PDB file of C-alpha atoms in Angstrom:
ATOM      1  CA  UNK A  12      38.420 -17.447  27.598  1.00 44.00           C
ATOM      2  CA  UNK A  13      36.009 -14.553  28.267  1.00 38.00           C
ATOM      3  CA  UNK A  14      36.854 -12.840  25.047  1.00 42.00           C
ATOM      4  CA  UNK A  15      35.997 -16.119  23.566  1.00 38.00           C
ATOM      5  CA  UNK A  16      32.417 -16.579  25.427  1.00 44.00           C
ATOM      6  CA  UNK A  17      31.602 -12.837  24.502  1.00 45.00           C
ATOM      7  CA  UNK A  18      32.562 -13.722  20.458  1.00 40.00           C
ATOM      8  CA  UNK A  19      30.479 -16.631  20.597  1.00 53.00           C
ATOM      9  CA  UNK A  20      27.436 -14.698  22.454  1.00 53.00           C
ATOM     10  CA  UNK A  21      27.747 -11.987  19.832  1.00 56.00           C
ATOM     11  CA  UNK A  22      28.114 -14.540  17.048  1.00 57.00           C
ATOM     12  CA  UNK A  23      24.856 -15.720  18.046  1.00 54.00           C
ATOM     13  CA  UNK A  24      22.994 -12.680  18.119  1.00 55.00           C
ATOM     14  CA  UNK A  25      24.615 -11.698  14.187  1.00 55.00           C
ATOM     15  CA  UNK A  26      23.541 -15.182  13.335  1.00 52.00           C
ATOM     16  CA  UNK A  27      20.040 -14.519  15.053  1.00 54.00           C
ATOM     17  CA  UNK A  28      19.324 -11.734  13.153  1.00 54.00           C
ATOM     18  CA  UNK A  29      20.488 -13.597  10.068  1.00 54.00           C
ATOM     19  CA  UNK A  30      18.259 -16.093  10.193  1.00 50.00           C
ATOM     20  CA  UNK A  31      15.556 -13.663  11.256  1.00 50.00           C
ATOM     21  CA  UNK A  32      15.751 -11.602   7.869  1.00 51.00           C
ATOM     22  CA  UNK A  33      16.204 -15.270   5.767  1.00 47.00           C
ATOM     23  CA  UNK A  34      13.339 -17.634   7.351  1.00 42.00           C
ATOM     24  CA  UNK A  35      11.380 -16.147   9.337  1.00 44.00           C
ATOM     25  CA  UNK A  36       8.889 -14.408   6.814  1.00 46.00           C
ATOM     26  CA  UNK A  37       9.034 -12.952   3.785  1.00 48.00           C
ATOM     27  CA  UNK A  38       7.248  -9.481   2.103  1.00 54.00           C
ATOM     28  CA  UNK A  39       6.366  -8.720  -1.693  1.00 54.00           C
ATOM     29  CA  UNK A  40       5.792  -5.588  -2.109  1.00 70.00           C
ATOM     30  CA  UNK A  41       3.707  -5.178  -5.238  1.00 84.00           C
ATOM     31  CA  UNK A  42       2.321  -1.807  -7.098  1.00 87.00           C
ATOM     32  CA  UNK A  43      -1.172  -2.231  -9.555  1.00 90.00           C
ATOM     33  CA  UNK A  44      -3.042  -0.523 -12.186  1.00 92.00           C
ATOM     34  CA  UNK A  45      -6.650  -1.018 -12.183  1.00 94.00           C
ATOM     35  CA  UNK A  46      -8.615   0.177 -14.835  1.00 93.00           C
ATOM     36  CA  UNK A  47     -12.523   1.007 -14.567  1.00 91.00           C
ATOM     37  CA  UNK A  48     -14.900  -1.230 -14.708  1.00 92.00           C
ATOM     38  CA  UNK A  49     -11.863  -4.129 -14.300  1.00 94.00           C
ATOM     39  CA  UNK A  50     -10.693  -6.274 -11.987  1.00 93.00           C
ATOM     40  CA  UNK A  51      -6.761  -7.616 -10.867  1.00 94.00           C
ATOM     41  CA  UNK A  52      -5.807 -10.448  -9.716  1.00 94.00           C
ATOM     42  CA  UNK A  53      -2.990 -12.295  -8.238  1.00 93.00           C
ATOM     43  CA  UNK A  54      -2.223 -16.108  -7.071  1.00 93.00           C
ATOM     44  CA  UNK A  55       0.099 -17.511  -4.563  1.00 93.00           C
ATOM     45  CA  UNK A  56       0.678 -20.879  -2.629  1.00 93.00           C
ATOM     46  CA  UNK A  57       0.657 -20.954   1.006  1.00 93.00           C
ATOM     47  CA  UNK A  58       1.947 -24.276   3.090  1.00 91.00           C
ATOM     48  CA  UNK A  59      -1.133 -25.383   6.026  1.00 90.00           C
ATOM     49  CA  UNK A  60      -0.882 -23.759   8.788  1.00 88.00           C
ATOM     50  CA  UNK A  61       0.849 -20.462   7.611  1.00 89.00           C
ATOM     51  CA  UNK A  62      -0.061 -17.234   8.782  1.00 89.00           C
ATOM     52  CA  UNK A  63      -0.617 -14.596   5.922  1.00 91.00           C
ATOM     53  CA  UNK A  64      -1.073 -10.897   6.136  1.00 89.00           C
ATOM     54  CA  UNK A  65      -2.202  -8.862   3.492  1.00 91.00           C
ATOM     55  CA  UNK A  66      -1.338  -4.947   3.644  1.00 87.00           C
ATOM     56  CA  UNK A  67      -3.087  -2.981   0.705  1.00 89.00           C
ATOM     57  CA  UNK A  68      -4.267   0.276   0.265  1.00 86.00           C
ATOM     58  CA  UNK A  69      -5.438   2.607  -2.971  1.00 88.00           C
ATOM     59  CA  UNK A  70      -2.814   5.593  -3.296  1.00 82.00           C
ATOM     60  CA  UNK A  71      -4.191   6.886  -6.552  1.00 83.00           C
ATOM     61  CA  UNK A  72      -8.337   7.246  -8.005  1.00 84.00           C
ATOM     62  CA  UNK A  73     -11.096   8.540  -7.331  1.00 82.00           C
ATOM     63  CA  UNK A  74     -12.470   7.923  -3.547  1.00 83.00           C
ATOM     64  CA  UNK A  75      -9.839   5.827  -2.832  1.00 85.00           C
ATOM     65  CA  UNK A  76     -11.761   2.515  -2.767  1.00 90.00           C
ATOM     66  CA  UNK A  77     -11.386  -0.933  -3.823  1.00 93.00           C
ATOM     67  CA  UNK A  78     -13.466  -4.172  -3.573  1.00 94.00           C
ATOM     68  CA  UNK A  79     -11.155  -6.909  -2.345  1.00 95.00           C
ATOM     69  CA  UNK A  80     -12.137 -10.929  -2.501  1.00 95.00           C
ATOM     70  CA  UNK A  81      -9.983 -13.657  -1.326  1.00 96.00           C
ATOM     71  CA  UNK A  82     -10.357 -17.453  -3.027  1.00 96.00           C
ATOM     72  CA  UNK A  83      -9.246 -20.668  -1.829  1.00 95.00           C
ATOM     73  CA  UNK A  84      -9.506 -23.332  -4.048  1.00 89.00           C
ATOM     74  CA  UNK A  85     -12.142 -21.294  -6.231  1.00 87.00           C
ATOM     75  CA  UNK A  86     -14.209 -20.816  -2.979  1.00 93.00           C
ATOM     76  CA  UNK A  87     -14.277 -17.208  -1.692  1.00 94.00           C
ATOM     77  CA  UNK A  88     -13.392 -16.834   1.955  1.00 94.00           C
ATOM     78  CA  UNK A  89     -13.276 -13.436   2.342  1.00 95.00           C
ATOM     79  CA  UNK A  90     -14.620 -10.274   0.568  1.00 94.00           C
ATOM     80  CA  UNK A  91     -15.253  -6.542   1.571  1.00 93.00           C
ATOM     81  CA  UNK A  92     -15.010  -2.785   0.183  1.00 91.00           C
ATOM     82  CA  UNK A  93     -11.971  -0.959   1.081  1.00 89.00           C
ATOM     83  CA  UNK A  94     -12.558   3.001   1.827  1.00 85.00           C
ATOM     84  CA  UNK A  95      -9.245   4.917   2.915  1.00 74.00           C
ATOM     85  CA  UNK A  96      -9.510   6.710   6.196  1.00 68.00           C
ATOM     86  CA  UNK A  97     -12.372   4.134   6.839  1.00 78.00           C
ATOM     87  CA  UNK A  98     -10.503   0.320   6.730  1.00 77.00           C
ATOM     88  CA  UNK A  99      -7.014  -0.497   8.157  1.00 79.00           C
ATOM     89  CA  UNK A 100      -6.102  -2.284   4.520  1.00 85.00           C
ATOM     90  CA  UNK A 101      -5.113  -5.353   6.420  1.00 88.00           C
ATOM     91  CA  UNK A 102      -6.851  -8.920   6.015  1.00 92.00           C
ATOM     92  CA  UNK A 103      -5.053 -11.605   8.145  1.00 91.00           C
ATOM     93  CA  UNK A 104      -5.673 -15.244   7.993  1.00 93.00           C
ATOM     94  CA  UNK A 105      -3.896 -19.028   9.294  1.00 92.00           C
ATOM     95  CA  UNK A 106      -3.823 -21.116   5.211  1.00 93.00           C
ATOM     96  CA  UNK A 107      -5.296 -24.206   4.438  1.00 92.00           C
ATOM     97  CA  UNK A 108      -2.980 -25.005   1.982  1.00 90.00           C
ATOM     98  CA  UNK A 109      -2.812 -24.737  -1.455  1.00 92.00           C
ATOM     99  CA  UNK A 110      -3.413 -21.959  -3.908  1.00 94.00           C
ATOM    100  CA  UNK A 111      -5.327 -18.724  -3.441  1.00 96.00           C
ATOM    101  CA  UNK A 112      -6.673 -15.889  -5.051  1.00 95.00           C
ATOM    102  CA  UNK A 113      -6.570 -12.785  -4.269  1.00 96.00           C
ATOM    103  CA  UNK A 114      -8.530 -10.104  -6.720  1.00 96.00           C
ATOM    104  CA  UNK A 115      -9.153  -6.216  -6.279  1.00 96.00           C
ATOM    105  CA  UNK A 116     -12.520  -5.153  -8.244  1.00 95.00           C
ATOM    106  CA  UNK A 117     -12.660  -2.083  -9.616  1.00 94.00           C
ATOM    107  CA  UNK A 118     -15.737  -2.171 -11.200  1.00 89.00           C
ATOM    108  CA  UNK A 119     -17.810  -0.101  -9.080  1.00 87.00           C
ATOM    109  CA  UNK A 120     -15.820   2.617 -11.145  1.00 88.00           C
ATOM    110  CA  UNK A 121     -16.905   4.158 -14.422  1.00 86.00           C
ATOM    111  CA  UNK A 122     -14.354   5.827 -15.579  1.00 88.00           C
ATOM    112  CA  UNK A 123     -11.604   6.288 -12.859  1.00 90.00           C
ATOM    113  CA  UNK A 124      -8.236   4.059 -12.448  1.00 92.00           C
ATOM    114  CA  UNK A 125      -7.214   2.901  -9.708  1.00 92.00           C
ATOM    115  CA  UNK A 126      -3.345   2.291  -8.249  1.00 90.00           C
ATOM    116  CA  UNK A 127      -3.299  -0.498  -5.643  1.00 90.00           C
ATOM    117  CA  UNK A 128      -0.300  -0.343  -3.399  1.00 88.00           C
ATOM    118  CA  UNK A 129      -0.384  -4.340  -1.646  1.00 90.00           C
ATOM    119  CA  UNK A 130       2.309  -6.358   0.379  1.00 87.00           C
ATOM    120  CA  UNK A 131       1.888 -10.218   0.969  1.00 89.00           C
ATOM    121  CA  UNK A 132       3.546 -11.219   4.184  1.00 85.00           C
ATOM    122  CA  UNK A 133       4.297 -14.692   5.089  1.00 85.00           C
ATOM    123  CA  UNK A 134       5.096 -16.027   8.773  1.00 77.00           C
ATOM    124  CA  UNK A 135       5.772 -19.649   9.292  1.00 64.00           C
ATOM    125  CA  UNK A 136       3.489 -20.845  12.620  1.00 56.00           C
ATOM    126  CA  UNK A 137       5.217 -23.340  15.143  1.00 52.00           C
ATOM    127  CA  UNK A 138       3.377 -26.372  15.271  1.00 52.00           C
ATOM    128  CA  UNK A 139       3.383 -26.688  18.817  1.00 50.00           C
ATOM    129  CA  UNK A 140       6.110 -28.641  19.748  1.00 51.00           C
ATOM    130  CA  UNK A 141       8.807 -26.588  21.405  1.00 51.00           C
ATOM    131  CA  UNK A 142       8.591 -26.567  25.346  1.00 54.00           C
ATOM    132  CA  UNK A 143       9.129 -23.265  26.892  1.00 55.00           C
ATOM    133  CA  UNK A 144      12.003 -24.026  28.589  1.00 58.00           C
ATOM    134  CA  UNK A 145      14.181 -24.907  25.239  1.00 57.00           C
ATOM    135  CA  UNK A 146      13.164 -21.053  24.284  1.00 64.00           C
ATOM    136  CA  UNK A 147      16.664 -19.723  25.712  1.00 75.00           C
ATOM    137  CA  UNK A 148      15.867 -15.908  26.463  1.00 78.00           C
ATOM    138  CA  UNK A 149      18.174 -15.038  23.097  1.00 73.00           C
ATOM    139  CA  UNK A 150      15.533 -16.109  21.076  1.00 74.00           C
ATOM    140  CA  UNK A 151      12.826 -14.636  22.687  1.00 76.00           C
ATOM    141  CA  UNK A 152      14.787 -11.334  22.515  1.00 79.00           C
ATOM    142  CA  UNK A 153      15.176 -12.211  18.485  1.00 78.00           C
ATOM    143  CA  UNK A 154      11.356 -12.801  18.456  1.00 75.00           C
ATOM    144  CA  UNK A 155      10.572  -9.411  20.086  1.00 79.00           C
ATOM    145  CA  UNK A 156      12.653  -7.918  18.278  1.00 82.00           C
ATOM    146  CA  UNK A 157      11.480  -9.928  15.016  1.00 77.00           C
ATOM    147  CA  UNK A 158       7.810  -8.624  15.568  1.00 74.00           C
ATOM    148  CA  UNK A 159       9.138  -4.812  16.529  1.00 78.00           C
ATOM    149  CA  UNK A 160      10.879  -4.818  12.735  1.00 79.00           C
ATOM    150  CA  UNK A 161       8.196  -6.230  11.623  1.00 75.00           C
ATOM    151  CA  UNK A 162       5.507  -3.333  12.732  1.00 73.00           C
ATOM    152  CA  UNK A 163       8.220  -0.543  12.191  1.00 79.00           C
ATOM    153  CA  UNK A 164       7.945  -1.766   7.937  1.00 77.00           C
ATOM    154  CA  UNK A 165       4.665  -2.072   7.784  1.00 74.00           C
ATOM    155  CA  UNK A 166       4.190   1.723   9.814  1.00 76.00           C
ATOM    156  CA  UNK A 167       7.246   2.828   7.209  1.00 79.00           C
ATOM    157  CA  UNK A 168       4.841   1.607   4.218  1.00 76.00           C
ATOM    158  CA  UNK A 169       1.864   2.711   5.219  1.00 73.00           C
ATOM    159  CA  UNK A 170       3.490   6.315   5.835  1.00 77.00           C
ATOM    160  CA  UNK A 171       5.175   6.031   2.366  1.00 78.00           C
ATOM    161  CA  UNK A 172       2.094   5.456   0.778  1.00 74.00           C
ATOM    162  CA  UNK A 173      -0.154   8.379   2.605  1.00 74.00           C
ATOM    163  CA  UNK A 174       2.704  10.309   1.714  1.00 81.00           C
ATOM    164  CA  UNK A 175       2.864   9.638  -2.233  1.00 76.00           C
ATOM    165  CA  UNK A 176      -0.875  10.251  -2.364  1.00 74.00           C
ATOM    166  CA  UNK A 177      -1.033  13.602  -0.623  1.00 77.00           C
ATOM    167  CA  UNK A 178       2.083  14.157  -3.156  1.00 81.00           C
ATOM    168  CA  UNK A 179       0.143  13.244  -5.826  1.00 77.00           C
ATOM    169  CA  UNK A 180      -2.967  15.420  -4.942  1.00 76.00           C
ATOM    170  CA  UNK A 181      -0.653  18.037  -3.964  1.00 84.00           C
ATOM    171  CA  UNK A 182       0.933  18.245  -7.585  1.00 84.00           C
ATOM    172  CA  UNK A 183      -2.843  17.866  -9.127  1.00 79.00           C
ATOM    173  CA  UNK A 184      -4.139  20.964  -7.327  1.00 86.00           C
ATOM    174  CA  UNK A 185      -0.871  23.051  -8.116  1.00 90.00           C
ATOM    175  CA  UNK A 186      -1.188  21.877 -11.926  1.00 88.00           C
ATOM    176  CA  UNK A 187      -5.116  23.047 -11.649  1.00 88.00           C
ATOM    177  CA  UNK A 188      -4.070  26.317 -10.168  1.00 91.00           C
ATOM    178  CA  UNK A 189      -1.485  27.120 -12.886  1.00 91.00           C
ATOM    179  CA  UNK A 190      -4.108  25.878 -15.600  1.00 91.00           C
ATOM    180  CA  UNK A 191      -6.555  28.320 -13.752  1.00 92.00           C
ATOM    181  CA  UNK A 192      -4.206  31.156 -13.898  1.00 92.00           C
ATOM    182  CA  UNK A 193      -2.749  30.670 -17.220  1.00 93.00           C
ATOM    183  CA  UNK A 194      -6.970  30.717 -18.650  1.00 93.00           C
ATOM    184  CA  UNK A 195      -7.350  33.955 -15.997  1.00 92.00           C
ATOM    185  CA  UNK A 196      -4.880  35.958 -17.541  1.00 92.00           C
ATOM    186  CA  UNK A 197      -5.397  34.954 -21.567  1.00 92.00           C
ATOM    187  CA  UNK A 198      -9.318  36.259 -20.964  1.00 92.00           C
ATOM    188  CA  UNK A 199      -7.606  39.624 -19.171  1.00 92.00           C
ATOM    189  CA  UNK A 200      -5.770  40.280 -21.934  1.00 92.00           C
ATOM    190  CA  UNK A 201      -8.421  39.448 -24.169  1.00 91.00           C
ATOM    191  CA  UNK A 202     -11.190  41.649 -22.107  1.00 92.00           C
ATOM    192  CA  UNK A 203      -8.617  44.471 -22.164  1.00 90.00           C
ATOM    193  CA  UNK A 204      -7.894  43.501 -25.866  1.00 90.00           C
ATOM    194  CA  UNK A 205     -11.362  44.476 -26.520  1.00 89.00           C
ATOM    195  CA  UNK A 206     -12.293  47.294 -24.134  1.00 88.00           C
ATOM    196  CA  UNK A 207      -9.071  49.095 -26.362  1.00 87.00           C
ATOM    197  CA  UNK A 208     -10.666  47.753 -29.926  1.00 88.00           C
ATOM    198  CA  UNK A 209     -14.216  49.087 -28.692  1.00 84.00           C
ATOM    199  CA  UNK A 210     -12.947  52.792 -27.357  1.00 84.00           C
ATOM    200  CA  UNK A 211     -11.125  53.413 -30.264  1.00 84.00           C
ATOM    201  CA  UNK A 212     -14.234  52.267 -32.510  1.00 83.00           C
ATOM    202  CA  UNK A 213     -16.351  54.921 -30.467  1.00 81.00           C
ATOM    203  CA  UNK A 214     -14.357  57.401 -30.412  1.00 80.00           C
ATOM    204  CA  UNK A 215     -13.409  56.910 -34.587  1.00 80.00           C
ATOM    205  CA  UNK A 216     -17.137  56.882 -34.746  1.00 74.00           C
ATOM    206  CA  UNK A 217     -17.730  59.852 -33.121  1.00 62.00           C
TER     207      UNK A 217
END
């Protein structure tokens, strides 16, 4: 009987964390090109009352900025500038329902793309009705643990995408430096090219 009570208590934690991972939110992780002087944008349909979280940042262009502007129903709710180092990249917000919008303008920018990293996550809200005593302490355990997983992706993300960049610019400096030396030693050679070509002309001369 006790091995049977322990089963079903860890049966219930498995099936916990099952039904964390299938209904309990969901993330798209999404990668965009944005080319100068253009603007991106994306739809999705959010049930009332859902909370949304949108994660972005700008791994690759120029100062790292984007304008972002969120619609609802062709009305814009929400717009600002994103600078990295300066903004979090997060915009939360509880839906209204229905479609919305969400574009990154990059037409601040002349002549520089821009690569938007961006992850839509979606958590269903209660609506109120559970008492706190039908919460057993199981699921408040699931729920901690829920939100922990939850902050540990979005850290791993955000880390993944500083880390891409500063590959990025690391490989970009490395390529300059080999351009740099490669142009260095051709006008060597070349100067001691023509120190040779000019002694020997003196010398012949004289």
């Amino acid at each position: 009987l006790f091995h049977v009570r322990q089963l079903s208590k860890r049966m219930k934690i498995v099936l916990g964390l099952l039904l964390i991972i299938a209904i309990s939110g969901c993330a798209r992780s999404e990668t965009m090109k944005i080319g100068a002087k253009q603007s991106e944008c994306f739809f999705q349909k959010f049930d009332k009352n859902t909370k949304v979280t949108l994660n972005y940042g700008v791994s690759q262009g120029g100062l790292l900025d984007i304008e972002l502007l969120v619609y609802h129903r062709d009305q814009e709710v929400y717009k600002t500038t994103y600078f990295e180092g300066k903004n979090d990249g997060v915009y939360s917000f509880k839906a209204r329902g229905g479609p919305y919008t969400f574009c990154f303008n990059n037409r601040m920018s002349r002549y520089t793309e821009k690569v938007v990293e961006f992850e839509v996550v979606v958590d269903k809200v209660s609506d109120g009705t559970a008492k706190a005593s039908d919460i057993t302490p199981l699921e408040k355990s699931l729920e901690r643990i829920e939100a922990a997983l939850t902050f540990v992706k979005h850290e791993q993300d955000y880390y993944k995408m500083r880390e891409r960049r500063h590959r990025d610019t690391a490989e970009s400096t490395n390529e300059r430096l080999v351009n740099y030396t490669i142009i260095e030693s051709v006008v060597v050679v070349a100067m001691s090219l023509g120190q040779v070509f000019y002694l020997r002309r003196l010398f012949n001369t004289n």
